[in-house]
């Protein structure tokens, strides 16, 4: 069933109302009123889309009535029917009542029907416009909320909270300084050994900066040939790179208004240092194969694996570039200098590995953590991640024990003996008699073998080609003792 649009017809002359109703009732639901007061009552009780109102009426005029309608029902289309054509009245009606159309008496029925259809269509279009405007405002707010939610998730997922550390970690001072520097739009130089987390720190600083709603990019310069690095950084014009059919957009353009982290700047060639100096000081560059100078508004962060001050002294790194990149310098400690963080780091890495490989684990035993804590981790966080991955793969129980740890880490552990336990290179280069140096290596082998075999002395003796008595003699000689057991318990074993 089709619902007809509702019209309100207002006229103090009864025959005029009847004539209008007769012309319109086939296409519209028509309400009639002889005066403004009755018309206002009908407006309050019905959903009216358009009004045809006589201008000259006793009491309130048509314009006065339609002014009130405009205030209360502004979407209703208002049409004046008048037998007079005074210009001043028309202007007043347009200004005060917002009249959509004038119809003059006598009107033709077709003219009246056409005006009514146009008014009904205008009403629907106005309602649809309002609906769409409301939806657009809602969508705008929804989009803003989604963007803000994404920004918050990025800040939480890549912010300083991701830099795991304990309450008394040596990393805390670096993080505190990074928080202060993050909101200042200046270049930052991050120094530290490979694997110390310079990329995570740079990303955290970006999401804590005023550019957090813009893009973040990073590239490792180490090992990249100059031609490849130039294309990645500067971009290239069509035809400048073999196999590339069009223009290539470089990171300096992609990261404009955002942040670009260049890790391994200590490996840059003299040519690339000169190009980067221009970017850092002028913000300008030319794409490969192009002559047009482009500009970028990129915040540069640089990472160095080695001491740039030493490189400057040797003449392998430009002083002006160093000062351009190091408005603020942050030094990240190696893993061996933050062993207080090892338990937190281990638990977090294992949790991620367990989810990735669908193999649930509880963690590592205290003894295993002790072994891991006495290794110097030259490969820093990536090496720790690799070792924990290996342990997870080999594990048969939910808690990872020391027998899963790699031999070179077990052999480096000094916690199970009163004697110092130098590394192999230290032993070979140390002073002392041949006998002393051989005994130091022998003690390391004994500790590693027993730990790997869970202190099963029979199996250890068989593997090492010793008798049980001979093994015990060597253990006593070198002071090698099972962790957690007293000397008395060892004698009874």
Short mmCIF file of C-alpha atoms in Angstrom, two decimals:
data_model
loop_
_atom_site.label_atom_id
_atom_site.label_comp_id
_atom_site.label_asym_id
_atom_site.label_seq_id
_atom_site.Cartn_x
_atom_site.Cartn_y
_atom_site.Cartn_z
CA UNK A 1 0.00 0.00 0.00
CA UNK A 2 1.41 3.36 -1.11
CA UNK A 3 1.34 6.13 1.49
CA UNK A 4 0.37 9.42 -0.10
CA UNK A 5 2.20 12.64 0.88
CA UNK A 6 0.18 14.82 3.26
CA UNK A 7 -0.69 18.41 2.35
CA UNK A 8 -2.24 21.09 4.53
CA UNK A 9 -4.56 23.50 2.69
CA UNK A 10 -5.36 26.75 4.53
CA UNK A 11 -7.92 29.30 3.25
CA UNK A 12 -10.75 31.25 4.89
CA UNK A 13 -12.94 30.80 1.79
CA UNK A 14 -14.71 27.43 1.87
CA UNK A 15 -15.12 27.14 -1.90
CA UNK A 16 -11.37 27.73 -2.42
CA UNK A 17 -10.55 24.89 0.02
CA UNK A 18 -12.98 22.57 -1.75
CA UNK A 19 -11.51 23.41 -5.15
CA UNK A 20 -7.93 22.79 -3.98
CA UNK A 21 -8.94 19.53 -2.33
CA UNK A 22 -10.68 18.33 -5.48
CA UNK A 23 -7.60 19.07 -7.60
CA UNK A 24 -5.13 17.36 -5.24
CA UNK A 25 -6.90 14.48 -3.45
CA UNK A 26 -6.13 11.88 -6.14
CA UNK A 27 -2.38 12.20 -5.50
CA UNK A 28 -2.20 13.50 -1.94
CA UNK A 29 -3.69 13.15 1.53
CA UNK A 30 -5.29 16.57 2.05
CA UNK A 31 -5.99 18.30 5.36
CA UNK A 32 -7.97 21.55 5.35
CA UNK A 33 -8.17 24.46 7.78
CA UNK A 34 -10.12 27.76 7.58
CA UNK A 35 -7.65 29.75 9.68
CA UNK A 36 -4.18 29.77 11.16
CA UNK A 37 -5.19 28.45 14.60
CA UNK A 38 -6.91 25.35 13.18
CA UNK A 39 -3.99 24.88 10.78
CA UNK A 40 -1.53 24.96 13.70
CA UNK A 41 -3.56 22.27 15.51
CA UNK A 42 -3.45 20.03 12.43
CA UNK A 43 0.30 20.58 12.11
CA UNK A 44 0.78 19.37 15.68
CA UNK A 45 -1.24 16.21 15.05
CA UNK A 46 -0.06 15.22 11.56
CA UNK A 47 3.09 14.70 9.53
CA UNK A 48 2.70 17.41 6.90
CA UNK A 49 5.09 17.67 3.98
CA UNK A 50 3.81 20.85 2.31
CA UNK A 51 1.42 23.73 3.07
CA UNK A 52 -0.70 25.73 0.59
CA UNK A 53 -1.79 28.81 2.50
CA UNK A 54 -3.86 31.84 1.48
CA UNK A 55 -2.15 35.10 2.29
CA UNK A 56 -5.07 37.37 3.23
CA UNK A 57 -7.02 35.74 6.09
CA UNK A 58 -8.82 37.08 9.20
CA UNK A 59 -6.62 36.98 12.26
CA UNK A 60 -3.12 35.83 11.39
CA UNK A 61 -2.04 36.33 7.82
CA UNK A 62 -0.58 33.50 5.80
CA UNK A 63 2.92 34.94 6.17
CA UNK A 64 2.58 35.21 9.97
CA UNK A 65 1.35 31.61 10.18
CA UNK A 66 4.13 30.30 7.94
CA UNK A 67 6.75 32.17 10.01
CA UNK A 68 5.64 30.11 13.03
CA UNK A 69 5.66 26.94 10.93
CA UNK A 70 9.17 27.70 9.76
CA UNK A 71 10.38 27.97 13.36
CA UNK A 72 8.80 24.69 14.48
CA UNK A 73 8.82 22.56 11.32
CA UNK A 74 11.52 24.06 9.08
CA UNK A 75 11.58 21.05 6.72
CA UNK A 76 7.89 21.52 5.70
CA UNK A 77 7.64 23.19 2.26
CA UNK A 78 5.69 26.46 2.41
CA UNK A 79 3.65 27.82 -0.54
CA UNK A 80 1.58 31.06 -0.53
CA UNK A 81 -1.58 31.46 -2.61
CA UNK A 82 -2.62 35.08 -3.07
CA UNK A 83 -4.82 37.23 -5.22
CA UNK A 84 -2.52 40.17 -4.70
CA UNK A 85 0.88 40.83 -6.20
CA UNK A 86 2.33 43.47 -3.94
CA UNK A 87 6.11 43.38 -4.25
CA UNK A 88 6.71 44.33 -0.61
CA UNK A 89 4.48 41.49 0.62
CA UNK A 90 6.33 38.98 -1.55
CA UNK A 91 9.73 40.12 -0.29
CA UNK A 92 8.54 39.99 3.32
CA UNK A 93 7.15 36.48 2.80
CA UNK A 94 10.42 35.25 1.31
CA UNK A 95 12.57 36.80 4.05
CA UNK A 96 10.38 36.01 7.05
CA UNK A 97 8.61 32.75 6.21
CA UNK A 98 11.05 31.20 3.77
CA UNK A 99 8.41 30.77 1.06
CA UNK A 100 9.22 28.15 -1.57
CA UNK A 101 6.73 29.34 -4.21
CA UNK A 102 3.94 31.90 -4.90
CA UNK A 103 0.74 30.88 -6.65
CA UNK A 104 -1.64 33.59 -7.82
CA UNK A 105 -5.39 33.37 -8.02
CA UNK A 106 -7.01 32.16 -10.11
CA UNK A 107 -4.79 29.08 -10.37
CA UNK A 108 -5.12 26.22 -12.86
CA UNK A 109 -5.58 22.68 -11.40
CA UNK A 110 -2.59 21.36 -13.35
CA UNK A 111 -0.49 24.21 -11.99
CA UNK A 112 -1.57 23.36 -8.44
CA UNK A 113 -0.83 19.62 -8.86
CA UNK A 114 2.60 20.32 -10.34
CA UNK A 115 3.48 22.68 -7.47
CA UNK A 116 2.32 20.07 -4.93
CA UNK A 117 4.40 17.29 -6.55
CA UNK A 118 7.47 19.52 -6.67
CA UNK A 119 6.96 20.47 -3.02
CA UNK A 120 6.60 16.82 -1.95
CA UNK A 121 9.73 15.90 -3.88
CA UNK A 122 11.63 18.81 -2.34
CA UNK A 123 10.53 17.68 1.12
CA UNK A 124 11.83 14.14 0.49
CA UNK A 125 15.09 15.46 -0.92
CA UNK A 126 15.52 17.72 2.10
CA UNK A 127 14.88 14.82 4.49
CA UNK A 128 17.31 12.63 2.58
CA UNK A 129 19.92 15.39 2.66
CA UNK A 130 19.49 15.74 6.42
CA UNK A 131 19.78 11.98 6.85
CA UNK A 132 22.91 11.82 4.74
CA UNK A 133 24.41 14.80 6.55
CA UNK A 134 23.76 13.13 9.88
CA UNK A 135 25.27 9.87 8.64
CA UNK A 136 28.28 11.71 7.26
CA UNK A 137 28.79 13.43 10.61
CA UNK A 138 28.43 10.09 12.36
CA UNK A 139 30.76 8.43 9.88
CA UNK A 140 33.22 11.26 10.35
CA UNK A 141 33.14 10.78 14.11
CA UNK A 142 33.35 7.02 13.67
CA UNK A 143 36.33 7.40 11.35
CA UNK A 144 37.97 9.78 13.81
CA UNK A 145 37.33 7.31 16.63
CA UNK A 146 38.78 4.48 14.55
CA UNK A 147 41.85 6.56 13.71
CA UNK A 148 42.31 7.54 17.35
CA UNK A 149 41.85 3.90 18.39
CA UNK A 150 44.44 2.87 15.81
CA UNK A 151 46.84 5.56 17.02
CA UNK A 152 46.35 4.42 20.60
CA UNK A 153 46.94 0.81 19.58
CA UNK A 154 50.08 1.80 17.71
CA UNK A 155 51.35 3.80 20.66
CA UNK A 156 50.70 0.85 22.95
CA UNK A 157 51.96 -1.75 20.48
CA UNK A 158 55.06 0.09 19.35
CA UNK A 159 55.54 2.62 22.15
CA UNK A 160 57.93 2.66 25.07
CA UNK A 161 55.88 -0.05 26.77
CA UNK A 162 57.32 -2.50 24.24
CA UNK A 163 60.84 -1.83 25.49
CA UNK A 164 60.77 -4.40 28.26
CA UNK A 165 62.88 -3.70 31.31
CA UNK A 166 62.90 -4.14 35.06
CA UNK A 167 62.53 -1.47 37.72
CA UNK A 168 66.31 -1.08 38.09
CA UNK A 169 67.26 -1.66 34.47
CA UNK A 170 70.15 0.29 32.88
CA UNK A 171 67.73 0.88 29.99
CA UNK A 172 65.47 3.06 32.14
CA UNK A 173 67.67 6.16 31.90
CA UNK A 174 67.80 5.81 28.10
CA UNK A 175 64.01 5.43 27.87
CA UNK A 176 63.44 8.45 30.13
CA UNK A 177 65.67 10.58 27.92
CA UNK A 178 63.98 9.25 24.78
CA UNK A 179 60.55 10.24 26.17
CA UNK A 180 61.79 13.79 26.69
CA UNK A 181 63.34 14.04 23.26
CA UNK A 182 60.47 12.39 21.37
CA UNK A 183 58.19 15.44 21.26
CA UNK A 184 60.95 17.78 20.03
CA UNK A 185 61.23 17.77 16.25
CA UNK A 186 65.00 17.29 16.08
CA UNK A 187 67.24 14.56 14.59
CA UNK A 188 68.23 11.75 16.92
CA UNK A 189 71.27 9.46 16.79
CA UNK A 190 70.85 6.05 18.41
CA UNK A 191 74.07 4.19 19.14
CA UNK A 192 74.62 0.65 20.33
CA UNK A 193 75.74 -2.78 19.22
CA UNK A 194 73.68 -4.62 16.60
CA UNK A 195 70.64 -6.22 18.19
CA UNK A 196 70.27 -3.83 21.12
CA UNK A 197 66.85 -2.58 19.94
CA UNK A 198 67.62 0.69 18.18
CA UNK A 199 64.76 0.12 15.73
CA UNK A 200 62.24 -0.44 18.55
CA UNK A 201 63.45 2.70 20.32
CA UNK A 202 63.17 4.81 17.15
CA UNK A 203 59.65 3.51 16.51
CA UNK A 204 58.62 4.23 20.10
CA UNK A 205 59.93 7.79 19.80
CA UNK A 206 57.94 8.28 16.60
CA UNK A 207 54.66 7.18 18.21
CA UNK A 208 55.36 9.48 21.18
CA UNK A 209 56.07 12.46 18.91
CA UNK A 210 53.87 15.11 17.28
CA UNK A 211 54.22 13.14 14.04
CA UNK A 212 52.59 10.01 15.48
CA UNK A 213 49.63 10.27 13.06
CA UNK A 214 52.00 10.24 10.07
CA UNK A 215 54.02 7.44 8.49
CA UNK A 216 57.06 5.74 10.00
CA UNK A 217 59.63 4.05 7.78
CA UNK A 218 62.96 2.42 8.49
CA UNK A 219 65.79 1.03 6.39
CA UNK A 220 69.01 -0.75 7.31
CA UNK A 221 71.84 0.82 5.35
CA UNK A 222 74.36 -1.87 6.28
CA UNK A 223 75.23 -4.08 3.34
CA UNK A 224 73.20 -2.16 0.75
CA UNK A 225 75.08 -1.18 -2.42
CA UNK A 226 75.01 2.55 -3.14
CA UNK A 227 72.86 2.22 -6.26
CA UNK A 228 70.20 0.20 -4.42
CA UNK A 229 70.26 2.48 -1.39
CA UNK A 230 69.95 5.62 -3.52
CA UNK A 231 66.84 4.28 -5.26
CA UNK A 232 65.27 3.22 -1.94
CA UNK A 233 66.03 6.56 -0.30
CA UNK A 234 65.67 9.09 -3.11
CA UNK A 235 63.35 7.33 -5.55
CA UNK A 236 63.96 7.18 -9.30
CA UNK A 237 62.56 8.63 -12.48
CA UNK A 238 61.03 6.47 -15.19
CA UNK A 239 63.70 4.59 -17.11
CA UNK A 240 66.44 5.21 -14.53
CA UNK A 241 66.14 1.72 -13.03
CA UNK A 242 66.17 -1.38 -15.19
CA UNK A 243 62.93 -3.32 -14.94
CA UNK A 244 61.01 -0.44 -13.39
CA UNK A 245 58.39 0.84 -15.88
CA UNK A 246 57.44 4.03 -14.06
CA UNK A 247 58.61 6.52 -11.46
CA UNK A 248 59.80 5.07 -8.16
CA UNK A 249 58.82 6.87 -4.97
CA UNK A 250 61.62 6.93 -2.39
CA UNK A 251 61.44 6.80 1.39
CA UNK A 252 62.14 10.52 1.73
CA UNK A 253 58.89 11.24 -0.10
CA UNK A 254 56.90 8.49 1.58
CA UNK A 255 58.01 9.59 5.04
CA UNK A 256 57.52 13.32 4.46
CA UNK A 257 55.77 14.80 7.54
CA UNK A 258 56.58 11.50 9.27
CA UNK A 259 59.74 9.81 10.51
CA UNK A 260 62.52 7.93 8.71
CA UNK A 261 64.93 5.77 10.70
CA UNK A 262 68.24 5.04 8.95
CA UNK A 263 69.98 2.23 10.80
CA UNK A 264 73.64 1.47 10.19
CA UNK A 265 74.67 4.94 9.02
CA UNK A 266 78.21 4.13 10.13
CA UNK A 267 78.48 1.90 7.03
CA UNK A 268 77.57 4.62 4.50
CA UNK A 269 79.98 5.39 1.68
CA UNK A 270 81.39 8.93 1.28
CA UNK A 271 78.97 9.55 -1.61
CA UNK A 272 75.92 8.54 0.42
CA UNK A 273 77.14 10.56 3.40
CA UNK A 274 77.24 13.66 1.20
CA UNK A 275 73.72 13.02 -0.12
CA UNK A 276 72.39 12.43 3.40
CA UNK A 277 74.12 15.60 4.64
CA UNK A 278 72.14 17.65 2.12
CA UNK A 279 68.90 16.00 3.19
CA UNK A 280 69.67 16.57 6.88
CA UNK A 281 70.67 20.22 6.48
CA UNK A 282 68.49 21.43 3.58
CA UNK A 283 65.71 18.85 3.29
CA UNK A 284 66.33 18.61 -0.47
CA UNK A 285 67.39 15.88 -2.91
CA UNK A 286 67.10 14.75 -6.53
CA UNK A 287 65.63 11.35 -7.47
CA UNK A 288 67.90 8.98 -9.37
CA UNK A 289 67.80 9.91 -13.06
CA UNK A 290 66.08 13.24 -12.39
CA UNK A 291 67.14 16.87 -12.41
CA UNK A 292 64.25 18.36 -10.44
CA UNK A 293 65.05 19.16 -6.82
CA UNK A 294 62.48 17.82 -4.38
CA UNK A 295 62.03 18.71 -0.73
CA UNK A 296 61.00 16.61 2.23
CA UNK A 297 59.73 17.38 5.72
CA UNK A 298 60.98 14.16 7.29
CA UNK A 299 62.25 13.75 10.82
CA UNK A 300 65.49 11.82 10.53
CA UNK A 301 66.59 9.30 13.11
CA UNK A 302 69.88 7.50 12.60
CA UNK A 303 71.30 4.36 14.12
CA UNK A 304 74.97 3.49 14.38
CA UNK A 305 76.42 0.11 15.36
CA UNK A 306 79.88 1.55 16.02
CA UNK A 307 81.47 4.60 17.63
CA UNK A 308 81.03 7.45 15.16
CA UNK A 309 83.40 9.66 17.14
CA UNK A 310 86.16 7.17 16.41
CA UNK A 311 85.14 7.01 12.74
CA UNK A 312 85.37 10.80 12.54
CA UNK A 313 88.85 10.72 14.02
CA UNK A 314 89.85 8.17 11.38
CA UNK A 315 88.27 10.27 8.62
CA UNK A 316 85.75 7.60 7.55
CA UNK A 317 82.68 9.54 8.70
CA UNK A 318 81.97 13.21 8.00
CA UNK A 319 81.97 15.51 11.01
CA UNK A 320 79.31 17.80 9.54
CA UNK A 321 77.00 14.82 8.97
CA UNK A 322 77.60 13.58 12.51
CA UNK A 323 76.59 16.93 13.98
CA UNK A 324 73.59 17.19 11.62
CA UNK A 325 72.27 13.80 12.76
CA UNK A 326 73.10 13.99 16.45
CA UNK A 327 71.16 16.92 17.88
CA UNK A 328 70.41 14.34 20.54
CA UNK A 329 72.34 11.11 21.05
CA UNK A 330 70.99 8.06 22.85
CA UNK A 331 73.20 5.10 23.77
CA UNK A 332 71.51 1.71 24.12
CA UNK A 333 73.26 -0.75 26.46
CA UNK A 334 74.06 -4.27 25.22
CA UNK A 335 72.22 -7.25 26.67
CA UNK A 336 75.19 -8.30 28.82
CA UNK A 337 74.94 -4.95 30.61
CA UNK A 338 71.28 -5.44 31.47
CA UNK A 339 71.11 -8.97 32.85
CA UNK A 340 68.54 -7.74 35.39
CA UNK A 341 66.11 -7.62 32.45
CA UNK A 342 66.82 -11.19 31.32
CA UNK A 343 63.88 -12.82 33.09
CA UNK A 344 61.36 -10.31 31.69
CA UNK A 345 62.84 -10.53 28.19
CA UNK A 346 62.95 -14.33 28.26
CA UNK A 347 59.35 -14.64 29.41
CA UNK A 348 58.11 -12.20 26.79
CA UNK A 349 60.05 -13.78 23.91
CA UNK A 350 58.94 -17.27 24.95
CA UNK A 351 55.32 -16.13 25.10
CA UNK A 352 55.53 -14.81 21.54
CA UNK A 353 57.31 -17.96 20.33
CA UNK A 354 54.73 -20.20 22.00
CA UNK A 355 51.92 -18.39 20.19
CA UNK A 356 53.78 -18.40 16.89
CA UNK A 357 54.59 -22.12 17.00
CA UNK A 358 51.46 -23.25 18.88
CA UNK A 359 53.54 -24.92 21.59
CA UNK A 360 52.56 -23.82 25.10
CA UNK A 361 55.33 -23.34 27.66
CA UNK A 362 55.41 -22.03 31.21
CA UNK A 363 58.86 -20.51 31.00
CA UNK A 364 62.40 -21.52 31.92
CA UNK A 365 63.62 -23.01 35.16
CA UNK A 366 65.59 -20.91 37.60
CA UNK A 367 68.70 -22.93 36.84
CA UNK A 368 68.30 -22.42 33.10
CA UNK A 369 67.85 -18.69 33.68
CA UNK A 370 71.02 -18.71 35.76
CA UNK A 371 72.96 -20.28 32.89
CA UNK A 372 71.51 -17.81 30.40
CA UNK A 373 72.36 -14.93 32.71
CA UNK A 374 76.04 -15.79 32.84
CA UNK A 375 76.57 -15.74 29.10
CA UNK A 376 77.71 -12.46 27.55
CA UNK A 377 75.35 -12.55 24.50
CA UNK A 378 77.51 -10.94 21.81
CA UNK A 379 74.54 -11.16 19.42
CA UNK A 380 72.26 -9.38 21.94
CA UNK A 381 68.47 -9.72 21.60
CA UNK A 382 68.42 -11.64 18.27
CA UNK A 383 70.83 -14.23 19.68
CA UNK A 384 68.66 -14.61 22.79
CA UNK A 385 65.61 -15.06 20.56
CA UNK A 386 67.37 -17.74 18.50
CA UNK A 387 68.48 -19.64 21.61
CA UNK A 388 64.98 -19.60 23.11
CA UNK A 389 63.53 -20.76 19.78
CA UNK A 390 65.92 -23.70 19.75
CA UNK A 391 65.06 -24.56 23.36
CA UNK A 392 61.34 -24.39 22.62
CA UNK A 393 61.66 -26.72 19.64
CA UNK A 394 63.65 -29.30 21.62
CA UNK A 395 61.53 -29.08 24.79
CA UNK A 396 59.52 -32.10 25.90
CA UNK A 397 58.15 -30.45 29.02
CA UNK A 398 56.31 -27.16 29.57
CA UNK A 399 59.20 -25.74 31.61
CA UNK A 400 62.51 -25.40 29.79
CA UNK A 401 65.54 -26.66 31.66
CA UNK A 402 69.30 -26.08 31.27
CA UNK A 403 69.82 -29.36 29.39
CA UNK A 404 68.25 -27.63 26.36
CA UNK A 405 70.77 -24.79 26.30
CA UNK A 406 73.47 -24.76 23.62
CA UNK A 407 76.88 -26.10 24.60
CA UNK A 408 78.79 -22.88 24.16
CA UNK A 409 76.43 -21.13 26.58
CA UNK A 410 76.66 -23.91 29.15
CA UNK A 411 80.45 -23.95 28.92
CA UNK A 412 80.61 -20.22 29.55
CA UNK A 413 78.67 -20.48 32.80
CA UNK A 414 80.68 -19.67 35.93
CA UNK A 415 77.90 -20.21 38.47
CA UNK A 416 78.58 -23.88 39.28
CA UNK A 417 82.21 -23.55 40.34
CA UNK A 418 84.33 -21.44 42.61
CA UNK A 419 86.98 -21.23 39.94
CA UNK A 420 86.79 -18.52 37.29
CA UNK A 421 85.50 -19.81 33.97
CA UNK A 422 87.06 -17.79 31.14
CA UNK A 423 85.98 -18.21 27.55
CA UNK A 424 87.95 -20.36 25.17
CA UNK A 425 89.73 -17.48 23.52
CA UNK A 426 90.65 -16.09 26.94
CA UNK A 427 92.00 -19.46 28.05
CA UNK A 428 94.12 -19.85 24.93
CA UNK A 429 95.50 -16.33 25.19
CA UNK A 430 95.95 -16.30 28.96
CA UNK A 431 99.22 -16.60 30.77
CA UNK A 432 100.03 -19.70 32.79
CA UNK A 433 101.37 -23.18 32.36
CA UNK A 434 100.04 -25.58 29.77
CA UNK A 435 98.70 -27.74 32.58
CA UNK A 436 96.65 -24.87 34.10
CA UNK A 437 95.19 -23.87 30.74
CA UNK A 438 94.28 -27.44 29.81
CA UNK A 439 92.61 -27.95 33.18
CA UNK A 440 90.48 -24.81 32.68
CA UNK A 441 89.19 -26.18 29.37
CA UNK A 442 88.67 -29.64 30.90
CA UNK A 443 86.55 -28.14 33.70
CA UNK A 444 84.35 -26.38 31.16
CA UNK A 445 83.79 -29.62 29.25
CA UNK A 446 82.85 -31.46 32.44
CA UNK A 447 80.28 -28.81 33.40
CA UNK A 448 78.74 -28.66 29.94
CA UNK A 449 78.45 -32.45 29.58
CA UNK A 450 76.90 -33.00 33.03
CA UNK A 451 74.43 -30.15 32.57
CA UNK A 452 73.36 -31.39 29.13
CA UNK A 453 72.86 -34.92 30.53
CA UNK A 454 70.93 -33.63 33.57
CA UNK A 455 73.81 -34.64 35.86
CA UNK A 456 73.53 -38.32 35.03
CA UNK A 457 77.12 -39.20 35.98
CA UNK A 458 77.03 -42.70 34.51
CA UNK A 459 76.08 -41.38 31.07
CA UNK A 460 78.60 -38.51 31.41
CA UNK A 461 81.39 -40.95 32.31
CA UNK A 462 80.53 -43.18 29.32
CA UNK A 463 80.45 -40.21 26.91
CA UNK A 464 83.75 -38.84 28.20
CA UNK A 465 85.44 -42.25 28.32
CA UNK A 466 85.95 -42.13 32.09
CA UNK A 467 85.09 -44.46 34.91
CA UNK A 468 82.68 -43.30 37.60
CA UNK A 469 85.59 -43.04 40.00
CA UNK A 470 87.67 -41.12 37.49
CA UNK A 471 84.80 -38.70 36.81
CA UNK A 472 84.26 -38.09 40.52
CA UNK A 473 87.95 -37.49 41.01
CA UNK A 474 88.00 -34.82 38.32
CA UNK A 475 84.88 -33.16 39.71
CA UNK A 476 86.45 -32.98 43.15
CA UNK A 477 89.70 -31.72 41.68
CA UNK A 478 88.09 -28.85 39.80
CA UNK A 479 85.40 -28.09 42.38
CA UNK A 480 82.59 -28.85 39.90
CA UNK A 481 79.35 -29.30 41.83
CA UNK A 482 75.76 -29.81 40.76
CA UNK A 483 73.72 -26.65 41.34
CA UNK A 484 71.35 -26.93 44.26
CA UNK A 485 73.21 -29.81 45.89
CA UNK A 486 75.54 -29.61 48.86
CA UNK A 487 78.96 -31.26 48.90
CA UNK A 488 77.62 -33.85 51.36
CA UNK A 489 74.81 -34.84 48.99
CA UNK A 490 77.33 -35.05 46.17
CA UNK A 491 79.44 -37.50 48.16
CA UNK A 492 76.41 -39.73 48.80
CA UNK A 493 75.43 -39.73 45.12
#
